[in-house]
Amino acid sequence: MTLTTKATGSRIISVLEQAWLAVRAQHPEVPDVVVITGAGSEGAWMTWGHFNASRWRRDGRATPEMFASGELLGLGGRRVMEVLLHEAAHALAAVRGIEDVTSSNRYHNRAFLRLASEMGLKGPRERDKTIGWSACVITDATADRYRDTIKMLDAEKLPYVDHPSVAAYRQWMAEKSTGEAPAAGDAPDDDQGGQGEGEEDAPEPLPRLPRTPKGIGGSGTGRNGTRIKVGCGCRSTWVTYAFWDCGGITCDACGEAFDEVGSTS
């Protein structure tokens, strides 16, 4: 008897490798990578993808790593390509010796924005004071250029890491179906953010849930806001109600459990 399975890690990696090869076919300067995947969520933060220029070694030489989160695989081919192109922009920065992130790799500066544009992404209308110009989205023209790869990713129906952020992000993307990136903060239109090193993307907050229409579900539950502010003994943060309702969060720094502080629409 021959046993077969479709839900294998090797299949996931193979499909992601094909998608990365499609990027390299359009942009030969983008390097070959070791593709890995796994859970990207940690507490109230999500790493959808990251690039590291020298984490692996092959034949005695440093080899880059490209990580795509298991949660990302539940969001469809277009979103997967968007993240891969984001990481490819970081890859170009590494190849060209350009510093594109600062502040412990969280703040994406204008150099990143230029590289992301070169990869076919569109930057946000304004920079965010914490993550800079990170919130770049794939354009329709770029998606059309990768239409065969996007179709392949969708047709594969890859297994994905089940997490409240997947459903939340699907709702968020549906609300932003115009293809425009949301305005990201109200900071002045300049580059700041301090100094940093490395190539990996730092985690970003989990996506905001769209507002629940009045009178639809959750009547009297206080769940009409999109996010909830929670705090521990040393800090506070915003998380989605979908994530908060899954269970408590304990702070790794102070060891205290987070408690509800407030909500926002």
Tab-separated table of C-alpha atoms in Angstrom:
chain	number	residue	atom	x	y	z
A	1	MET	CA	0.000	0.000	0.000
A	2	THR	CA	1.313	3.443	-0.960
A	3	LEU	CA	0.609	6.269	1.452
A	4	THR	CA	0.301	9.809	0.152
A	5	THR	CA	-0.487	13.161	1.744
A	6	LYS	CA	-1.077	16.666	0.452
A	7	ALA	CA	-0.564	18.469	3.759
A	8	THR	CA	3.230	18.252	3.859
A	9	GLY	CA	5.795	20.873	4.741
A	10	SER	CA	7.818	19.996	1.645
A	11	ARG	CA	4.850	20.873	-0.567
A	12	ILE	CA	4.462	24.263	1.116
A	13	ILE	CA	8.151	25.065	0.691
A	14	SER	CA	8.133	23.896	-2.930
A	15	VAL	CA	5.232	26.210	-3.808
A	16	LEU	CA	6.844	29.181	-2.036
A	17	GLU	CA	10.120	28.457	-3.824
A	18	GLN	CA	8.295	28.561	-7.163
A	19	ALA	CA	6.784	31.918	-6.242
A	20	TRP	CA	10.209	33.275	-5.250
A	21	LEU	CA	11.654	32.044	-8.555
A	22	ALA	CA	8.906	34.004	-10.334
A	23	VAL	CA	10.101	37.129	-8.519
A	24	ARG	CA	13.716	36.423	-9.486
A	25	ALA	CA	12.681	35.915	-13.115
A	26	GLN	CA	11.381	39.498	-13.117
A	27	HIS	CA	14.246	40.848	-10.966
A	28	PRO	CA	17.439	38.792	-11.497
A	29	GLU	CA	19.303	40.841	-8.890
A	30	VAL	CA	17.147	39.292	-6.149
A	31	PRO	CA	19.217	36.470	-4.598
A	32	ASP	CA	18.413	32.799	-4.151
A	33	VAL	CA	17.227	32.034	-0.613
A	34	VAL	CA	16.497	29.271	1.840
A	35	VAL	CA	12.692	29.371	2.166
A	36	ILE	CA	11.206	28.571	5.561
A	37	THR	CA	7.759	28.840	7.101
A	38	GLY	CA	6.091	28.476	10.476
A	39	ALA	CA	3.841	30.407	12.831
A	40	GLY	CA	4.375	34.164	12.610
A	41	SER	CA	2.130	35.202	15.496
A	42	GLU	CA	3.436	35.966	18.951
A	43	GLY	CA	1.109	37.620	21.448
A	44	ALA	CA	-0.438	40.710	19.856
A	45	TRP	CA	2.147	40.867	17.048
A	46	MET	CA	2.495	39.192	13.686
A	47	THR	CA	5.494	38.623	11.433
A	48	TRP	CA	4.013	37.995	7.977
A	49	GLY	CA	7.469	37.531	6.477
A	50	HIS	CA	11.115	38.413	6.928
A	51	PHE	CA	14.417	38.366	5.081
A	52	ASN	CA	17.824	37.708	6.616
A	53	ALA	CA	20.860	38.101	4.395
A	54	SER	CA	23.201	35.622	6.071
A	55	ARG	CA	21.420	33.217	8.410
A	56	TRP	CA	22.314	30.008	6.500
A	57	ARG	CA	25.548	28.685	5.023
A	58	ARG	CA	25.921	26.691	1.799
A	59	ASP	CA	29.274	25.524	0.443
A	60	GLY	CA	30.948	27.694	3.074
A	61	ARG	CA	29.140	30.846	1.983
A	62	ALA	CA	26.447	32.881	3.685
A	63	THR	CA	22.992	32.220	2.201
A	64	PRO	CA	19.908	34.396	2.751
A	65	GLU	CA	16.714	33.244	4.443
A	66	MET	CA	13.180	34.187	3.404
A	67	PHE	CA	10.426	33.405	5.906
A	68	ALA	CA	6.725	33.407	5.003
A	69	SER	CA	4.376	32.854	7.912
A	70	GLY	CA	1.937	29.965	8.006
A	71	GLU	CA	-0.844	32.461	8.738
A	72	LEU	CA	-0.044	34.270	5.483
A	73	LEU	CA	-0.842	31.127	3.496
A	74	GLY	CA	-4.510	31.478	4.446
A	75	LEU	CA	-4.848	34.888	2.791
A	76	GLY	CA	-4.662	33.978	-0.901
A	77	GLY	CA	-2.079	34.217	-3.646
A	78	ARG	CA	-2.193	37.982	-4.112
A	79	ARG	CA	-1.406	38.672	-0.467
A	80	VAL	CA	1.353	36.034	-0.474
A	81	MET	CA	2.979	37.698	-3.489
A	82	GLU	CA	2.653	41.090	-1.813
A	83	VAL	CA	4.671	39.859	1.168
A	84	LEU	CA	7.237	38.072	-1.011
A	85	LEU	CA	7.786	41.267	-2.999
A	86	HIS	CA	8.168	43.187	0.271
A	87	GLU	CA	10.876	40.732	1.340
A	88	ALA	CA	12.445	40.894	-2.116
A	89	ALA	CA	12.813	44.653	-1.619
A	90	HIS	CA	14.798	43.910	1.549
A	91	ALA	CA	16.817	41.386	-0.441
A	92	LEU	CA	17.709	44.039	-3.008
A	93	ALA	CA	18.779	46.348	-0.195
A	94	ALA	CA	21.126	43.664	1.131
A	95	VAL	CA	22.592	42.978	-2.315
A	96	ARG	CA	23.169	46.682	-2.959
A	97	GLY	CA	24.450	47.477	0.527
A	98	ILE	CA	21.578	49.853	1.269
A	99	GLU	CA	20.315	50.479	4.805
A	100	ASP	CA	16.548	50.273	4.370
A	101	VAL	CA	15.459	49.653	7.973
A	102	THR	CA	16.407	51.218	11.306
A	103	SER	CA	15.197	51.083	14.916
A	104	SER	CA	15.777	47.345	15.423
A	105	ASN	CA	14.561	46.663	11.868
A	106	ARG	CA	11.098	48.056	12.573
A	107	TYR	CA	11.291	51.442	10.801
A	108	HIS	CA	11.225	51.224	6.966
A	109	ASN	CA	12.861	54.328	5.512
A	110	ARG	CA	12.599	56.031	2.127
A	111	ALA	CA	15.283	53.759	0.687
A	112	PHE	CA	12.956	50.832	1.358
A	113	LEU	CA	10.065	52.724	-0.228
A	114	ARG	CA	12.083	53.216	-3.424
A	115	LEU	CA	13.063	49.545	-3.542
A	116	ALA	CA	9.486	48.432	-2.869
A	117	SER	CA	8.315	50.634	-5.732
A	118	GLU	CA	10.933	49.009	-7.965
A	119	MET	CA	9.453	45.621	-7.009
A	120	GLY	CA	5.963	46.747	-8.031
A	121	LEU	CA	4.522	47.794	-4.679
A	122	LYS	CA	2.740	51.044	-3.873
A	123	GLY	CA	3.635	52.924	-0.697
A	124	PRO	CA	1.203	54.323	1.872
A	125	ARG	CA	0.001	57.898	1.603
A	126	GLU	CA	1.894	58.826	4.772
A	127	ARG	CA	4.666	57.254	6.767
A	128	ASP	CA	3.928	55.659	10.118
A	129	LYS	CA	6.043	57.022	12.955
A	130	THR	CA	6.830	53.479	14.174
A	131	ILE	CA	7.181	51.342	11.016
A	132	GLY	CA	7.799	54.112	8.470
A	133	TRP	CA	6.924	53.207	4.865
A	134	SER	CA	6.389	49.485	5.534
A	135	ALA	CA	2.692	49.290	4.560
A	136	CYS	CA	3.249	48.896	0.824
A	137	VAL	CA	0.634	47.066	-1.260
A	138	ILE	CA	0.814	45.226	-4.549
A	139	THR	CA	-0.575	47.173	-7.493
A	140	ASP	CA	-3.052	45.743	-9.983
A	141	ALA	CA	-0.419	45.989	-12.723
A	142	THR	CA	2.064	43.994	-10.628
A	143	ALA	CA	-0.579	41.421	-9.705
A	144	ASP	CA	-1.332	41.013	-13.409
A	145	ARG	CA	2.374	40.472	-14.104
A	146	TYR	CA	2.359	37.638	-11.547
A	147	ARG	CA	-1.121	36.378	-12.390
A	148	ASP	CA	0.062	32.840	-13.229
A	149	THR	CA	1.940	32.579	-9.934
A	150	ILE	CA	-1.010	33.977	-7.982
A	151	LYS	CA	-3.324	31.469	-9.680
A	152	MET	CA	-0.887	28.697	-8.820
A	153	LEU	CA	-0.793	29.757	-5.148
A	154	ASP	CA	-4.597	29.876	-4.999
A	155	ALA	CA	-5.021	26.545	-6.790
A	156	GLU	CA	-2.640	24.754	-4.416
A	157	LYS	CA	-4.957	25.438	-1.444
A	158	LEU	CA	-2.027	25.145	0.926
A	159	PRO	CA	-2.601	24.334	4.583
A	160	TYR	CA	-2.112	27.363	6.809
A	161	VAL	CA	-1.676	28.212	10.472
A	162	ASP	CA	-5.140	28.787	11.916
A	163	HIS	CA	-5.159	32.032	13.889
A	164	PRO	CA	-7.742	34.779	14.532
A	165	SER	CA	-5.567	37.165	12.519
A	166	VAL	CA	-6.372	35.244	9.309
A	167	ALA	CA	-10.113	35.909	9.527
A	168	ALA	CA	-9.456	39.442	10.781
A	169	TYR	CA	-7.131	40.224	7.897
A	170	ARG	CA	-9.591	38.824	5.357
A	171	GLN	CA	-12.198	41.248	6.680
A	172	TRP	CA	-9.689	44.079	6.687
A	173	MET	CA	-8.668	43.377	3.079
A	174	ALA	CA	-12.303	43.238	2.002
A	175	GLU	CA	-12.837	46.677	3.512
A	176	LYS	CA	-9.750	47.968	1.688
A	177	SER	CA	-10.690	46.327	-1.627
A	178	THR	CA	-9.844	49.511	-3.559
A	179	GLY	CA	-6.203	48.380	-3.481
A	180	GLU	CA	-5.096	51.587	-1.765
A	181	ALA	CA	-2.909	51.242	1.317
A	182	PRO	CA	-4.463	52.816	4.417
A	183	ALA	CA	-3.009	56.035	5.743
A	184	ALA	CA	-0.383	55.000	8.261
A	185	GLY	CA	-0.192	57.517	11.065
A	186	ASP	CA	-0.038	61.277	11.211
A	187	ALA	CA	3.685	61.875	11.564
A	188	PRO	CA	5.462	64.531	9.461
A	189	ASP	CA	6.479	63.461	5.962
A	190	ASP	CA	10.154	62.849	6.727
A	191	ASP	CA	12.454	59.995	7.710
A	192	GLN	CA	13.416	59.477	11.326
A	193	GLY	CA	13.420	56.422	13.535
A	194	GLY	CA	16.987	56.144	14.827
A	195	GLN	CA	19.700	53.697	13.901
A	196	GLY	CA	19.485	49.924	13.601
A	197	GLU	CA	21.050	46.988	11.862
A	198	GLY	CA	20.117	43.720	10.181
A	199	GLU	CA	17.628	42.804	7.504
A	200	GLU	CA	14.738	41.048	9.283
A	201	ASP	CA	11.324	42.666	9.490
A	202	ALA	CA	10.201	43.275	13.053
A	203	PRO	CA	6.681	42.106	13.932
A	204	GLU	CA	3.761	44.433	13.276
A	205	PRO	CA	0.484	44.798	15.178
A	206	LEU	CA	-2.245	42.357	14.267
A	207	PRO	CA	-4.725	43.812	11.732
A	208	ARG	CA	-7.637	45.899	12.886
A	209	LEU	CA	-11.101	44.402	12.558
A	210	PRO	CA	-13.644	46.429	10.567
A	211	ARG	CA	-16.366	48.128	12.598
A	212	THR	CA	-19.381	45.884	13.215
A	213	PRO	CA	-22.542	47.540	11.789
A	214	LYS	CA	-24.867	48.747	14.505
A	215	GLY	CA	-27.436	46.130	15.461
A	216	ILE	CA	-25.573	43.199	13.856
A	217	GLY	CA	-24.243	40.758	16.415
A	218	GLY	CA	-22.697	41.397	19.787
A	219	SER	CA	-25.600	43.463	21.068
A	220	GLY	CA	-24.691	44.710	24.491
A	221	THR	CA	-21.305	42.987	24.408
A	222	GLY	CA	-19.159	46.062	23.814
A	223	ARG	CA	-17.691	44.458	20.687
A	224	ASN	CA	-18.627	47.210	18.212
A	225	GLY	CA	-15.127	48.714	18.408
A	226	THR	CA	-12.427	47.300	16.162
A	227	ARG	CA	-9.658	46.855	18.733
A	228	ILE	CA	-9.189	46.630	22.480
A	229	LYS	CA	-6.394	48.216	24.494
A	230	VAL	CA	-4.827	45.868	27.030
A	231	GLY	CA	-2.089	46.488	29.550
A	232	CYS	CA	0.180	44.704	32.024
A	233	GLY	CA	2.540	46.016	34.697
A	234	CYS	CA	5.002	47.562	32.249
A	235	ARG	CA	3.231	48.444	28.987
A	236	SER	CA	0.027	48.520	26.978
A	237	THR	CA	-0.888	47.532	23.418
A	238	TRP	CA	-3.833	47.196	21.061
A	239	VAL	CA	-5.157	43.794	19.938
A	240	THR	CA	-8.170	42.723	17.908
A	241	TYR	CA	-11.260	41.560	19.744
A	242	ALA	CA	-11.047	38.278	17.814
A	243	PHE	CA	-7.582	37.688	19.250
A	244	TRP	CA	-8.464	38.863	22.784
A	245	ASP	CA	-11.504	36.595	22.925
A	246	CYS	CA	-9.281	33.558	22.308
A	247	GLY	CA	-7.714	33.806	25.766
A	248	GLY	CA	-5.454	35.808	28.021
A	249	ILE	CA	-2.020	37.224	27.235
A	250	THR	CA	0.915	37.147	29.657
A	251	CYS	CA	3.784	39.640	29.341
A	252	ASP	CA	7.192	38.039	28.844
A	253	ALA	CA	8.912	41.061	30.398
A	254	CYS	CA	7.096	41.508	33.729
A	255	GLY	CA	5.211	38.204	33.936
A	256	GLU	CA	1.851	39.852	34.572
A	257	ALA	CA	-1.333	39.053	32.675
A	258	PHE	CA	-2.701	41.747	30.383
A	259	ASP	CA	-6.040	43.259	31.379
A	260	GLU	CA	-8.565	45.305	29.388
A	261	VAL	CA	-7.851	49.042	29.327
A	262	GLY	CA	-10.097	50.401	26.575
A	263	SER	CA	-11.273	50.080	22.953
A	264	THR	CA	-11.198	52.073	19.729
A	265	SER	CA	-13.262	52.138	16.557
